Structure formats: C-alpha cells, structure tokens
Coordinates of C-alpha atoms in Angstrom, one line a residue:
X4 CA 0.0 0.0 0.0
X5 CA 1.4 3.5 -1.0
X6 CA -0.3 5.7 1.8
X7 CA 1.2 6.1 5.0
X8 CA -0.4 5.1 8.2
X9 CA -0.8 5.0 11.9
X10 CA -2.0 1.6 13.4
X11 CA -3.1 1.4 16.5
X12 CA -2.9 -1.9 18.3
X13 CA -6.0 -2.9 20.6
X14 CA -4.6 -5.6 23.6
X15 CA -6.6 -5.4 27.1
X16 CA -9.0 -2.0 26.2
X17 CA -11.4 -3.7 23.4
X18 CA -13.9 -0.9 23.1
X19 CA -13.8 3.0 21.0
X20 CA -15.2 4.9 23.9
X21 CA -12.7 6.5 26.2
X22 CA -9.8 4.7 24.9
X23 CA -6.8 6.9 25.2
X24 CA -4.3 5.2 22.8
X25 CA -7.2 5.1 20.4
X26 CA -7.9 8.5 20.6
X27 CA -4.2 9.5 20.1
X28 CA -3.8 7.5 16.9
X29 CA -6.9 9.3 15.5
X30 CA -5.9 12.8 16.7
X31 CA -2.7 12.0 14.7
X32 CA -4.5 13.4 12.0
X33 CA -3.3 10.4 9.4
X34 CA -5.9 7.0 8.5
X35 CA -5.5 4.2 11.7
X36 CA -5.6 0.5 11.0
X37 CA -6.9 -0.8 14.1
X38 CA -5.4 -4.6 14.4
X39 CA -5.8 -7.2 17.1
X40 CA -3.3 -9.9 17.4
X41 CA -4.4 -13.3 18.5
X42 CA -1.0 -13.9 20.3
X43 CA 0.2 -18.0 20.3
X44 CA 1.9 -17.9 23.5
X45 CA -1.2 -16.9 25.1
X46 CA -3.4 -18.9 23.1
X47 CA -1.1 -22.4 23.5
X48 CA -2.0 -21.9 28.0
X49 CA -5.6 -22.1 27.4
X50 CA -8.4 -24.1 25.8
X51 CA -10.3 -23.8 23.0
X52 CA -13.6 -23.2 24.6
X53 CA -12.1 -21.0 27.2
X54 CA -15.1 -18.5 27.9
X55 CA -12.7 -15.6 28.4
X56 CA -11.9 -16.4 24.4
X57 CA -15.2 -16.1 23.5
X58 CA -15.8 -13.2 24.9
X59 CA -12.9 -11.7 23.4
X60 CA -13.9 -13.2 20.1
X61 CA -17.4 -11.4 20.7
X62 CA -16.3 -7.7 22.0
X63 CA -13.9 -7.9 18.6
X64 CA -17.3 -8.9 16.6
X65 CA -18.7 -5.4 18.3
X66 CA -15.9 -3.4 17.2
X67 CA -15.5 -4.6 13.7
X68 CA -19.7 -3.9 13.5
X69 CA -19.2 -0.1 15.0
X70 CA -15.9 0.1 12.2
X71 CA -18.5 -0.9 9.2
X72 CA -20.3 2.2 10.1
X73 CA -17.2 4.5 9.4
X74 CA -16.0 2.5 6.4
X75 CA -13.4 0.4 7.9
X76 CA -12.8 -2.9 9.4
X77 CA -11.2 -4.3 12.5
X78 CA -7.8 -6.4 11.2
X79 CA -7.6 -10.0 13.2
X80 CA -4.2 -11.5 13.1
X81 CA -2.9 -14.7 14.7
X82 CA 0.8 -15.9 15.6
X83 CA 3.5 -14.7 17.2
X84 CA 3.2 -10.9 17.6
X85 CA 6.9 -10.1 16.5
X86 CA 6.2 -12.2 13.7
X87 CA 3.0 -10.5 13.1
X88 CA 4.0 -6.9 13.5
X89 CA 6.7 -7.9 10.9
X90 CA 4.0 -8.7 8.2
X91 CA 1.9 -5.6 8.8
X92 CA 5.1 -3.4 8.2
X93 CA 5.9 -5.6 5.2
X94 CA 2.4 -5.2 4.0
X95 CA 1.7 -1.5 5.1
X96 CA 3.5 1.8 4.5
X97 CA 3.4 1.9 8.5
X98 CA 4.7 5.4 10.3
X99 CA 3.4 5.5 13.7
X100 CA 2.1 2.5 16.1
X101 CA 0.0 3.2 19.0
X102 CA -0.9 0.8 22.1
X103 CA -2.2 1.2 26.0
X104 CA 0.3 -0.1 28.0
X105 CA 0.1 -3.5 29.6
X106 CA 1.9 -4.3 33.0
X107 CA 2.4 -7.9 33.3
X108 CA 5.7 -9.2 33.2
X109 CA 5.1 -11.5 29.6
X110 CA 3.3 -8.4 28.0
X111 CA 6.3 -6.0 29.1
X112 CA 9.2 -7.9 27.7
X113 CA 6.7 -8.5 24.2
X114 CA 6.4 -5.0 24.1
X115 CA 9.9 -4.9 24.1
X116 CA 10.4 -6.9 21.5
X117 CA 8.5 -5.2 19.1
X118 CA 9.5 -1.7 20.0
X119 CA 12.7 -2.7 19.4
X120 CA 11.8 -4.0 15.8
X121 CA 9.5 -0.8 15.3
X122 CA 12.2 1.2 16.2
X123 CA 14.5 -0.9 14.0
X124 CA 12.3 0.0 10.8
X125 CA 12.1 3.9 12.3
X126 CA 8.4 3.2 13.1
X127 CA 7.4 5.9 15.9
X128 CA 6.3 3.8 19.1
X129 CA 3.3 5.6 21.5
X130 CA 2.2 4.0 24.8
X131 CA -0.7 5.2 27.1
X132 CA -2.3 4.7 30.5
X133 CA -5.9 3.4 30.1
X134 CA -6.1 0.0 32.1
X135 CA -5.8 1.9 35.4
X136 CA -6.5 5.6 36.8
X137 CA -2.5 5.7 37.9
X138 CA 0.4 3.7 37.3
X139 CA 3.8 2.6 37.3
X140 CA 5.4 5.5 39.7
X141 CA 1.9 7.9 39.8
X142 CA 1.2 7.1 43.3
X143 CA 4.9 6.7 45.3
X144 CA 5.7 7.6 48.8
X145 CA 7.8 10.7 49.4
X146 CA 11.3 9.1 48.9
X147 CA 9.9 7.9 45.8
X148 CA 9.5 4.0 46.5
X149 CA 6.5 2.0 46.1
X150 CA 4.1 1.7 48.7
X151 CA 3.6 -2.0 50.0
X152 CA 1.0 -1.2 52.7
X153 CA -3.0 -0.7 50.9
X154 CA -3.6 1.8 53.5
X155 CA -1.3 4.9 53.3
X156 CA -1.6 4.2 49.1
X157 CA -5.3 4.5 49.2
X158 CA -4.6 7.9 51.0
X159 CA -2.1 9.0 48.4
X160 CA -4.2 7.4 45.7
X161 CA -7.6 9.7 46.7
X162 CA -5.4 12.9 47.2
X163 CA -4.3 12.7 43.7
X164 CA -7.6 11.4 42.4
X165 CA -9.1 14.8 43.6
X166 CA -6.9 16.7 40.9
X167 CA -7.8 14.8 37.9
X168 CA -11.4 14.4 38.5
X169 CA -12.1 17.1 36.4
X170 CA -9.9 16.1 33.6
X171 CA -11.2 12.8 33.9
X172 CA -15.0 13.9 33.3
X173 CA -14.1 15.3 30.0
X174 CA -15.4 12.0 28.1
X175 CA -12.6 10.9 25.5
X176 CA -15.1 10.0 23.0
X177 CA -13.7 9.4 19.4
X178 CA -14.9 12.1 17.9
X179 CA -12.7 11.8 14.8
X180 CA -13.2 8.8 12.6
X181 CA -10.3 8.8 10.2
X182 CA -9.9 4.7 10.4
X183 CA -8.6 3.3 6.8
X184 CA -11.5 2.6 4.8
X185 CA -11.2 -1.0 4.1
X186 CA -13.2 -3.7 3.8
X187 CA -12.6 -6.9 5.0
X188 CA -14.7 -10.1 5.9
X189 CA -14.1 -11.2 9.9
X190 CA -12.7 -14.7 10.6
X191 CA -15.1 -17.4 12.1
X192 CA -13.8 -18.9 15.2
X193 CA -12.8 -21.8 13.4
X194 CA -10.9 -20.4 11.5
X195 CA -9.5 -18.8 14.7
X196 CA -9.5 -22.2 16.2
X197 CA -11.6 -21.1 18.7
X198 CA -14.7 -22.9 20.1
X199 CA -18.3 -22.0 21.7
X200 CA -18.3 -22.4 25.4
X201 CA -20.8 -23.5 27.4
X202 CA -20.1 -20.7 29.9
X203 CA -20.7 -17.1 28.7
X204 CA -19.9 -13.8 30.3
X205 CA -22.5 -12.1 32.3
X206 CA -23.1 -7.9 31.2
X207 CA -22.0 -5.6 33.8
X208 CA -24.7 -3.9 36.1
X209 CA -23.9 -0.5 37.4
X210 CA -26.8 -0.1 39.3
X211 CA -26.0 -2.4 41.7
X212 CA -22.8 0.1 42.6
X213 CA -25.1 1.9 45.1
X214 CA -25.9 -1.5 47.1
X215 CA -22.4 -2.4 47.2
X216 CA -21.4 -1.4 50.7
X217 CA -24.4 -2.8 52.3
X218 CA -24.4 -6.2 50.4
X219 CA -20.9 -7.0 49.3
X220 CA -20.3 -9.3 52.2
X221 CA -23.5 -11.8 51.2
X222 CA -23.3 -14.2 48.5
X223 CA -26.9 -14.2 47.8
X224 CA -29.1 -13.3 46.3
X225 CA -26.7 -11.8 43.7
X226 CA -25.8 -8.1 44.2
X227 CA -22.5 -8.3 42.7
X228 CA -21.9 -5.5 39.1
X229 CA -20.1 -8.6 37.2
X230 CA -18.0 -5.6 35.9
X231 CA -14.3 -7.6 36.4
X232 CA -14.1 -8.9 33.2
X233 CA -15.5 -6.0 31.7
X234 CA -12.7 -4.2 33.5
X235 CA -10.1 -6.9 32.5
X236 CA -10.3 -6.7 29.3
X237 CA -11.3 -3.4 28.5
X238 CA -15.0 -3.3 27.6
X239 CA -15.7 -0.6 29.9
X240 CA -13.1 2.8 31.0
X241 CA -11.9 2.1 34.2
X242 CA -12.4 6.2 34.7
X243 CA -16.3 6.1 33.6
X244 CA -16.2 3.3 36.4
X245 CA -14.1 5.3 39.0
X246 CA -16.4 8.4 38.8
X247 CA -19.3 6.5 38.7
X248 CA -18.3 4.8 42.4
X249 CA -16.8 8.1 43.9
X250 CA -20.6 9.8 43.8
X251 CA -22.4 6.6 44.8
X252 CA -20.6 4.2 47.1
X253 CA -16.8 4.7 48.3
X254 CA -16.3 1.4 49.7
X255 CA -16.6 0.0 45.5
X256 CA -14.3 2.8 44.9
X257 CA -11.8 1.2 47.3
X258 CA -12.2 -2.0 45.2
X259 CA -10.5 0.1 42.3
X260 CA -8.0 1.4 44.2
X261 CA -7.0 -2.3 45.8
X262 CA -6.8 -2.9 42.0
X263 CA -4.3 -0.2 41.2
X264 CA -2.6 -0.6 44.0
X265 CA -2.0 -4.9 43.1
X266 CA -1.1 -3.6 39.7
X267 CA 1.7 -1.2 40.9
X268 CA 2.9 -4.3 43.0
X269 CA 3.4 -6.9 39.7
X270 CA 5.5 -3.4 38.5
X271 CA 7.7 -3.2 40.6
X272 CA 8.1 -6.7 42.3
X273 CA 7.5 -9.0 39.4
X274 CA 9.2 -11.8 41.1
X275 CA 5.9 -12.8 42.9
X276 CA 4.7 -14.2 40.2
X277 CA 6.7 -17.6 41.6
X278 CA 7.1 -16.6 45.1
X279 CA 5.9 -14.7 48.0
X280 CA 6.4 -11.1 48.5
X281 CA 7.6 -11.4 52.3
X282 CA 10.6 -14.0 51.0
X283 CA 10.4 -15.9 54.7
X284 CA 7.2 -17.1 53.8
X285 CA 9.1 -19.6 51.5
X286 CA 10.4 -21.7 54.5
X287 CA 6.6 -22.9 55.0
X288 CA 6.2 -26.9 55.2
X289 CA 3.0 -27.4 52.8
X290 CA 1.4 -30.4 53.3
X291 CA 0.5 -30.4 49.7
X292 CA -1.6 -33.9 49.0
X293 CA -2.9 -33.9 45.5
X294 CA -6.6 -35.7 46.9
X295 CA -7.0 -32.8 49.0
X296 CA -6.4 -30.3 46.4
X297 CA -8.9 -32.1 44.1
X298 CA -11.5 -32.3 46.6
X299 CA -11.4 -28.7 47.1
X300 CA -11.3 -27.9 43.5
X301 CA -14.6 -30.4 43.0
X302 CA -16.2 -28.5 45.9
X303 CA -16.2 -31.7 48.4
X304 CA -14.3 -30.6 51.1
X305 CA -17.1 -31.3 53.7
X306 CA -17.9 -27.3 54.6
X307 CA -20.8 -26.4 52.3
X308 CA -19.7 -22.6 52.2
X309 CA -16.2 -24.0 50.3
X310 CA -18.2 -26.4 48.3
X311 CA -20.6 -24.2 46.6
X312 CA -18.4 -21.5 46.1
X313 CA -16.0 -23.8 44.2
X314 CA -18.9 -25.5 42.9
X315 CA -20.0 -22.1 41.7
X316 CA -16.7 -21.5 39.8
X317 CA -16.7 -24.4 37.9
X318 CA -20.0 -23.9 36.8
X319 CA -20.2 -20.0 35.4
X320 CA -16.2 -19.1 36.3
X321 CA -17.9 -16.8 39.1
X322 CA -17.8 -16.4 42.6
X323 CA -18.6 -13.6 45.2
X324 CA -15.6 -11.8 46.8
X325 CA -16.3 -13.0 50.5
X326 CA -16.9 -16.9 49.4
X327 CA -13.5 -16.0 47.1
X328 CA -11.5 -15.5 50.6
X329 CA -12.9 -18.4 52.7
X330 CA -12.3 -21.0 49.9
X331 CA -8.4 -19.8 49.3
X332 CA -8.1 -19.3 53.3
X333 CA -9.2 -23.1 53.3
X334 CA -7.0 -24.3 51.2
X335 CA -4.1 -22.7 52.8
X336 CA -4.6 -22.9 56.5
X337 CA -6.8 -25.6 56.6
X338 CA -5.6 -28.0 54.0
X339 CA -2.1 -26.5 54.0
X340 CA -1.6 -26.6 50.3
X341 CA 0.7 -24.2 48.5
X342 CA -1.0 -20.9 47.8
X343 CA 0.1 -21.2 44.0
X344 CA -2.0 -24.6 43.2
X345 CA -5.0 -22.1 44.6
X346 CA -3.8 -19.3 42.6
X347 CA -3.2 -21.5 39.2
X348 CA -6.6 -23.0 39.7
X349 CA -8.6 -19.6 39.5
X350 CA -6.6 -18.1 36.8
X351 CA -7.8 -20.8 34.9
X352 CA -11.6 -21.1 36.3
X353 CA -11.9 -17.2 36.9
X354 CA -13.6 -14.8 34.1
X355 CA -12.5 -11.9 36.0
X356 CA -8.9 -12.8 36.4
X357 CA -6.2 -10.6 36.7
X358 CA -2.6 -12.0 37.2
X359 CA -1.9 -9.1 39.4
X360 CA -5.2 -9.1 41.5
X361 CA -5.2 -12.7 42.0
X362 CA -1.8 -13.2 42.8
X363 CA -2.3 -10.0 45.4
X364 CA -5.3 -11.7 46.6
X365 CA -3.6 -15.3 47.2
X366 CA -0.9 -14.1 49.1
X367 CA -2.6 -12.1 51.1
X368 CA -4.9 -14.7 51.8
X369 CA -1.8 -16.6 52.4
X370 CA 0.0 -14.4 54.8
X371 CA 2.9 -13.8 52.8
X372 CA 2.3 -10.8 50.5
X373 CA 3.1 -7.0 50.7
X374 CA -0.2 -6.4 52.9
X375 CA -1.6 -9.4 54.0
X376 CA -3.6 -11.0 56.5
X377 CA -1.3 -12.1 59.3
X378 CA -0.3 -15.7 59.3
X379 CA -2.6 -16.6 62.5
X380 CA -5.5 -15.3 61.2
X381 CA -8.1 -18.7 59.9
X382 CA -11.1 -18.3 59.0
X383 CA -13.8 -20.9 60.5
X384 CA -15.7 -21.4 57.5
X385 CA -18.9 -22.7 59.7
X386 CA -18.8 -19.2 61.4
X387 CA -18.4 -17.5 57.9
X388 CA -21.7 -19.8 56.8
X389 CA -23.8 -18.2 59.9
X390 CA -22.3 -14.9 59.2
X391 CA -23.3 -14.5 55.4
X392 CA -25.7 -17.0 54.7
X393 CA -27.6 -18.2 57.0
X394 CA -30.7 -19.0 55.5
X395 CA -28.5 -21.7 53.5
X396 CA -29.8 -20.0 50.0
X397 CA -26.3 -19.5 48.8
X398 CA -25.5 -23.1 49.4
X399 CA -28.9 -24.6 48.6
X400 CA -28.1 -22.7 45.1
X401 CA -24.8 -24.8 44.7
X402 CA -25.5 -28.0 46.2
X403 CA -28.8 -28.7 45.5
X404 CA -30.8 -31.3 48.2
X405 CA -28.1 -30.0 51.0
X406 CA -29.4 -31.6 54.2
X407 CA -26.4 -31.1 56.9
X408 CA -27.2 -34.0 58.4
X409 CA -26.5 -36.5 55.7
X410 CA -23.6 -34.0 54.2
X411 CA -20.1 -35.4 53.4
X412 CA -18.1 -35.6 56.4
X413 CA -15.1 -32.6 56.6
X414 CA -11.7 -34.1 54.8
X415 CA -10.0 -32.0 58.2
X416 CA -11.2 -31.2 61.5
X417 CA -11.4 -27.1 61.5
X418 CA -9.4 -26.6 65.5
X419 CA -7.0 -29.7 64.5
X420 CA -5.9 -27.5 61.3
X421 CA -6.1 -24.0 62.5
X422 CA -3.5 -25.0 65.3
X423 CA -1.6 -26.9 62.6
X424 CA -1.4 -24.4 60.2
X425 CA -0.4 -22.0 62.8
X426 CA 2.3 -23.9 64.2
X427 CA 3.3 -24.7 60.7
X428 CA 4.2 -21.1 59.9
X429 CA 5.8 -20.0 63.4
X430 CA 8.1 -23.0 62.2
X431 CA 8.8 -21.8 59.1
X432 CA 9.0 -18.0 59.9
X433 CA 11.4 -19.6 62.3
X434 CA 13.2 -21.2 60.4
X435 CA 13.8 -18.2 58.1
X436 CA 15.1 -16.1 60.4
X437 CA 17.3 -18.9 61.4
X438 CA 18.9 -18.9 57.3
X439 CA 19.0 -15.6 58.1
X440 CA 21.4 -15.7 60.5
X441 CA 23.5 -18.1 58.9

C-alpha cells in the first residue's frame, strides 16, 4: 500500500469509547488500521472453549460492527506478535504504532520486543495509561518507592484522584473517525481455532454500585456488578467506572483502588509471580496432598460454604468476593496446600482474572504478600456460613438437596488444622530467620 499510516494496536482496552491510545492514533491526524493480534503464546495456555476467548472473540465482533459504520474494518491477526507486527510493516507503508500499555511481566518484555523491531524500521512507538486511573510510579511515597502497605496508598491514591477528576469527566469519545477505509470479511472462530463455550460472560450492572457497601459481604441473592471482566479486558473505561463509584458508594471505589494498587505491585516486584512477596514465607512446610487439592477444586471438602463457592466456579467461572476468601483461606490454613496450586486454579476457572489481582489476593490470603492478613488469622468457614448466609440460599443454590445432616463428612477437623497451620508457619517464619542468621 502506497499511503502512509498509523495503526493502532487494541490488547486489554477492546472498546472505541474512552480509549486513550485510540484517541491519540486518531488525533494524529493520518488513516488508523486498528489490528488485534491473537497472540500464540497466550493462546497455547488455554483451551479452545475458554469463555474468556469467546468473549474476546465477541467484544472484537462489536468493534469490527461499530468500524462498518465509518468504512473500515477491524484487522484480526494470529501468531507470534513479533512475527505478526513484521508482516503488517511488510504489508503497510506503517509510520506510527499506537498501544495502552500493559503491566504484566510477559506483555512487558513482548512489548519490548516489538519496539525494538518498530524502532529498527524507524516506526514511531506511542504507549498510554488506560487500564488503570494511575500507574507505574503515579502514586509513590515521598522518597519515591512504592508503597507495599494498601492503606497509606489508598490515601495518596484519593489525594491525587481529587486533581484529575475534572480532567477525567471530560469523556474521551472518538470524535474523529479517520480509520482506513477497508473492507474486510471477519474470521469465524474456526478459523480462529476457537470454540463455543458453554459458559458465557455475564453484562455488567452498574446499578447495583449503590448497594455495594451494604451487600458485598453476602453471596446471595446476587448483588454483585459482574464488571471484572469487563474491566479486564477493557470493555468498559476504568475512569467512567471510578467516577461513577466516587458519587455513589466509596467502599466499590476502594475495590478500584485495591486494583491499582496490586497492579503497581506486579510493577515493581515482578518476582511474585513464583514466590511470596515477604521472602520468609518460602520456609513454609506445605502439606501439599494432591486428593486434597482435588476435593477442594470439586467442591467436596465437607464445609458447604467451600463447596458451593467452588462449585459455583466451575459452573459460570464466578464467585462472590467474601466466598473467594474463605475458599483460598481453606485451602491454605486448613488444607495446607501451597497458595500457588490455589492461585493457578482460579486463573484458569476465573472470568475476571487478573494475574496481578489474584496473585495480590492469594498471598494475602496466604499471609505472605506485601499487605496481607497475618499468618494466625483462619477463618472458621462454619462461622463465615452463619455470618453471610444463613438461610442456606447460597449453598442450597450450589449443592442442591443439601441436608447437613447426611452431608459429606469434613476431609480435616477445622481446631486440628487452625493449630496446625499456625504452628506450621511459626516453624517456618522460624526457620527463616534462622537462614537468616546463617
């Protein structure tokens, strides 16, 4: 192609309303190719009917319909994206490349990799904050290093939030729609390899925002926005989200923050992706006993709040917040298995994950990350059954016929393993400090 263009590359941020990068490439004043790159080291960790797939597959579908209307066409490409990005340059008289950035540690170092060819072909390279409100080194203490405690970052997070709230309510809609009129038929997912899942992702509810405080901690009925993997991948602006909660409810606003501040974590400590933020908690003796584990990923553990909620996750890849935190307590304290088994489990059952916010969650579930729940404390998950639902709806929902009296009997006594899994970690915080010394 003779003409010279921008292209801008859509990744976690699949929607044209408030999408920074987007709105750059168009304000650039030359045509945009918009391009999405099925990437095969992602695709080769996951299966075919993944629901998290298909839901990508389907927000794509939605952009490529809302690019017919201004003459153009969404361009679907599959492989490896150095590879890719090396065709579209071959194929396109290409002059500027625009992204949002991605924090992960895979998506950094591909990022990398094709800058670095970009720049090789003297392709301009442009990269933009959209996933989250701040990032990287936004929000720092006064010395400049990342914050590790939730608290004093919320603090710092809401001071600075009250500057750019204005800025932020200026909506970054794409008024200019110079895309590169093309047209171009959209690949089938077969020819994607891709295949329907049984599961499908719920739409996001905003309304229920202004319940959130008073509900959050009850997993039924279902009060819950199902806006996380909206927000993961980019369906709906984080900042249209954040305004929204700062006017209705300010404990869902925390949520977002808890977000960010997980985020800024996998940034600058991208070594607990394999182990735990507080090092010592590495010296912990895991019991580790494979029928355990697969008990509590069937959801027959013998406590019915642990077995619906993981019966819940395997049937819709859903499950409330509090329900979230009793079953990964459980598996740690009370089964003593490995956080990471937990955490490997949910990234691949969870619609809504996140590597950062699920890692962030597991440890500090765990004990061992950068603001955790200490060691000693268990929860009982009987006590967390009276607590939040104790009409038995929620479990009733997930184990139909549930009668406690003919249940199955618990795999491990709940006093027998708190004390265990207490005395475990002194042992290994003990023995820590001992290497420590050595």
């Amino acid at each position: 192609m003779s003409e010279s263009l921008v292209v801008f590359w859509f990744r976690r941020d699949l929607r044209l309303h408030d999408n920074v990068g987007l709105n750059a490439a168009l304000n650039s004043g030359k045509l945009v190719l918009p391009i999405f790159i099925f990437d095969d080291q992602i695709l080769k960790n996951i299966d075919q009917d993944d629901a998290r797939l298909n839901f990508i597959y389907d927000q794509l579908q939605k952009i490529n319909d809302q690019l017919v209307n201004y003459g153009s066409a969404l361009e679907i490409l599959k492989g490896n994206p150095v590879d890719v990005w090396k065709d579209i340059t071959d194929k396109y008289r290409v002059t500027q490349v625009y992204f949002n950035h991605d924090y992960e540690p895979y998506a950094i170092q591909r990022d990398y990799e094709v800058e670095v060819l970009l720049c090789s072909k003297s392709i301009g390279v442009h990269a933009f904050k959209d996933h989250v409100i701040f990032e990287k080194d936004e929000v720092v203490k006064p010395d400049r290093f990342p914050y590790t405690v939730y608290t004093p970052y919320k603090n710092k997070w809401l001071e600075k939030f009250e500057t750019i709230k204005e800025e932020l309510q200026e909506k970054k809609t794409h008024t200019k729609t110079n895309y590169l009129c093309r047209i171009s038929i959209f690949p089938s997912r077969e020819e994607l390899g891709i295949k329907n899942s049984a599961i499908r992702v719920p739409e996001f509810d905003l309304t229920k925002i202004k319940n959130y405080k008073k509900y959050r901690d009850f997993p039924f009925p279902d009060n819950t926005s199902h806006v996380g993997p909206h927000l993961r991948f980019g369906t709906i602006s984080v900042r249209e989200l954040a305004l929204r909660a700062i006017q209705i409810d300010e404990v869902y606003l925390s949520e977002i923050i808890w977000r960010d501040f997980f985020i800024q974590i996998l940034y600058h400590f991208p070594y607990v992706t394999e182990w735990s933020f507080k090092k010592q908690y590495e010296f912990i003796r895991w019991e580790n006993r494979t029928d355990h584990f697969e008990k509590w990923c069937s959801g027959e553990t013998g406590y019915p709040i642990v077995d619906a909620g993981m019966r819940q996750l395997n049937a819709t890849g859903t499950m409330h917040n509090r329900v979230r935190m009793v079953c990964a307590s459980f598996l740690v304290k009370h089964l003593l298995i490995d956080w990471r088994w937990g955490e490997a489990y949910f990234a691949e059952k969870l619609l809504d994950f996140e590597l950062a916010s699920n890692n962030g969650n597991w440890q500090w579930a765990a004990g061992c990350g950068c603001d955790a729940a200490p060691y000693f404390r268990v929860f009982n998950p009987s006590i967390q059954q009276e607590r939040f639902d104790p009409e038995l709806n929620y479990i009733r929902t997930w184990i139909p016929g549930y009668e406690s009296s003919n249940y199955i009997k618990p795999i491990v006594e709940h006093n027998f393993a708190r004390e265990r899994a207490i005395q475990r970690f002194k042992d290994g915080l003990h023995e820590a400090g001992m290497n420590n010394q050595n």
